[in-house]
Amino acid sequence: MFAPVSDLILGIETSCDETAAAVVRDGHQVLSNVVHSQIELHARFRGVVPEVASRSHTERILPIVEQALRDANVTPNDLDAIAVTHRPGMIGCLLVGLAAAKALCWRFGKPLIGIDHVQAHVHTGFLADPAMPLPALALVASGGHTALYLVHGPGQTERLGTTRDDAAGEALDKGAALLGLPYPGGPSIQQTALGGDPHAVALPRTLLGPDSLDFSFSGLKTALLYTLRPQGSEGPAEVPTGDRLRDLACSYQEATVDVLVTKLARASERYPVRSLCIGGGVARNTRLRERLQQDPRLSHLQLVLPHPSLCADNGAMIASLGSHWYRQGQFAPLDLDAVATPQAGGKAKVRR
Ligand code: KG4
Ligand code: ZN
């Protein structure tokens, strides 16, 4: 098949609470990456309210796309294709990005590429380092998903394990709520934990037996709850402050990071991987990055730690995976649907 010398892809992302668009050349040159976060709109609800999110996407999507094109100094006619997240996510949110992408494709005669959001996080390593040694181990840790993948190449991924209950980001968000810290919990726990003692408070590391590559974080959250309000006690929960709050945040963050690093070490012993990459909002965490760099069990692997702006939800990762699909000729029809769930088994589906 004819392999294009160069490609220019617009990526659009509206699956959750970020309205984002980016222009990427050849899958890794980020020409623009515009993200509008709705955190302020949802903070008082301590989570994303779907109706509020989709209304905000509707107001923002066109100015954000225009800005992404302007920042990249390109016009819609210059694009080779438009890639858009069509799953998984909140349907009302996905539909906004999907409608914008379809309208642009129809108006400018460009092919549409449908992107699985979780797969875009899995492929972030290729965006950060197109020469990432393969096979690679990929960790996706976000507010909605926590999973490990074996990556053989673009579009060739195999899910090794996933969470059985809460995602890592969800555990941090819920833990922060128990500690009285603001939403989203990951960044506020990281900030509060600075200078704290990671072993001050004993919290569980749920590993699900010696062989499992799955995750479970619900017990950690419950353990924090019982630390603040011992089981059977009638009184109100402790509201920690000062050093105690700092140590609790630090211990909670350490327990979360410990589980992620332990599972990565386990997987790296079992599979002949040459590199390790991370994606998803939790991959922004500085303690996680530090632990990955220090762990002797991972020292034989090339670490691909994408810039934090590429880990949280963004359009560049959508355009980057779009570039791989473009080269493989995997296009979507203009009646592509929004789907709430990720691809079955986490495998990258080959369309057409
Ligand atoms: O990937 P993402 O932006 O959205 C989803 O697809 O879910 O991830 C959001 C999650 C939230 O749970 C948030 O608390 C967490 O990522 N997060 C962090 C950090 N920044 C965001 N967790 C730990 N440390 C951070 N610095
Ligand atoms: Zn995400």
Short mmCIF file of C-alpha atoms and ligand atoms in Angstrom, two decimals, residues 13 15-18 117 121 140-145 167-173 183-191 253 279-287 311-314 317, ligand 1:
data_model
loop_
_atom_site.label_atom_id
_atom_site.label_comp_id
_atom_site.label_asym_id
_atom_site.label_seq_id
_atom_site.Cartn_x
_atom_site.Cartn_y
_atom_site.Cartn_z
CA GLU A 13 -11.44 15.20 22.39
CA SER A 15 -15.23 12.46 26.20
CA CYS A 16 -15.22 13.86 29.74
CA ASP A 17 -14.50 17.31 31.18
CA GLU A 18 -11.84 18.63 28.82
CA HIS A 117 -9.89 7.26 24.25
CA HIS A 121 -3.71 6.98 26.38
CA VAL A 140 -3.01 3.79 31.68
CA ALA A 141 -4.10 5.33 34.96
CA SER A 142 -6.87 7.90 34.87
CA GLY A 143 -10.08 8.84 36.60
CA GLY A 144 -12.10 6.23 34.74
CA HIS A 145 -9.58 3.53 33.83
CA ALA A 167 -9.63 3.36 38.97
CA ALA A 168 -6.45 4.81 40.51
CA GLY A 169 -7.57 8.39 39.81
CA GLU A 170 -11.00 7.64 41.25
CA ALA A 171 -9.32 6.31 44.43
CA LEU A 172 -7.30 9.53 44.69
CA ASP A 173 -10.42 11.64 44.07
CA TYR A 183 -11.46 18.01 43.51
CA PRO A 184 -9.70 16.68 41.49
CA GLY A 185 -8.05 14.67 44.20
CA GLY A 186 -4.85 13.55 42.44
CA PRO A 187 -3.26 17.00 42.20
CA SER A 188 -4.49 18.11 45.64
CA ILE A 189 -3.18 14.94 47.33
CA GLN A 190 0.16 15.35 45.52
CA GLN A 191 0.40 18.97 46.68
CA GLN A 253 -0.48 8.62 47.63
CA GLY A 279 -0.54 7.71 30.19
CA GLY A 280 -3.72 9.08 31.81
CA GLY A 281 -4.16 11.83 34.39
CA VAL A 282 -2.50 9.86 37.22
CA ALA A 283 0.63 9.57 35.05
CA ARG A 284 1.18 13.27 35.82
CA ASN A 285 1.95 12.32 39.41
CA THR A 286 5.47 13.32 40.40
CA ARG A 287 5.84 10.61 43.06
CA CYS A 311 -0.98 12.50 29.97
CA ALA A 312 -4.17 14.31 30.99
CA ASP A 313 -6.95 14.34 28.39
CA ASN A 314 -5.83 16.22 25.28
CA MET A 317 -2.98 11.97 21.74
O1 KG4 B 1 -6.97 11.08 32.07
P1 KG4 B 1 -7.74 12.07 32.87
O2 KG4 B 1 -7.40 13.55 32.68
O3 KG4 B 1 -9.28 11.92 32.64
C1 KG4 B 1 -9.87 10.64 32.53
O4 KG4 B 1 -9.84 10.06 31.41
O5 KG4 B 1 -10.35 10.16 33.59
O6 KG4 B 1 -7.54 11.67 34.42
C2 KG4 B 1 -8.15 12.38 35.47
C3 KG4 B 1 -7.67 11.78 36.79
C4 KG4 B 1 -8.36 12.34 38.03
O7 KG4 B 1 -8.78 11.26 38.83
C5 KG4 B 1 -7.27 13.15 38.71
O8 KG4 B 1 -7.40 13.17 40.12
C6 KG4 B 1 -6.01 12.42 38.28
O9 KG4 B 1 -6.26 12.04 36.94
N1 KG4 B 1 -4.82 13.26 38.33
C7 KG4 B 1 -3.74 13.02 39.11
C8 KG4 B 1 -2.84 14.09 38.92
N2 KG4 B 1 -3.39 14.95 38.00
C9 KG4 B 1 -4.59 14.42 37.64
N3 KG4 B 1 -3.48 12.00 39.94
C10 KG4 B 1 -2.32 12.02 40.59
N4 KG4 B 1 -1.40 13.02 40.49
C11 KG4 B 1 -1.62 14.06 39.66
N5 KG4 B 1 -0.72 15.05 39.57
#
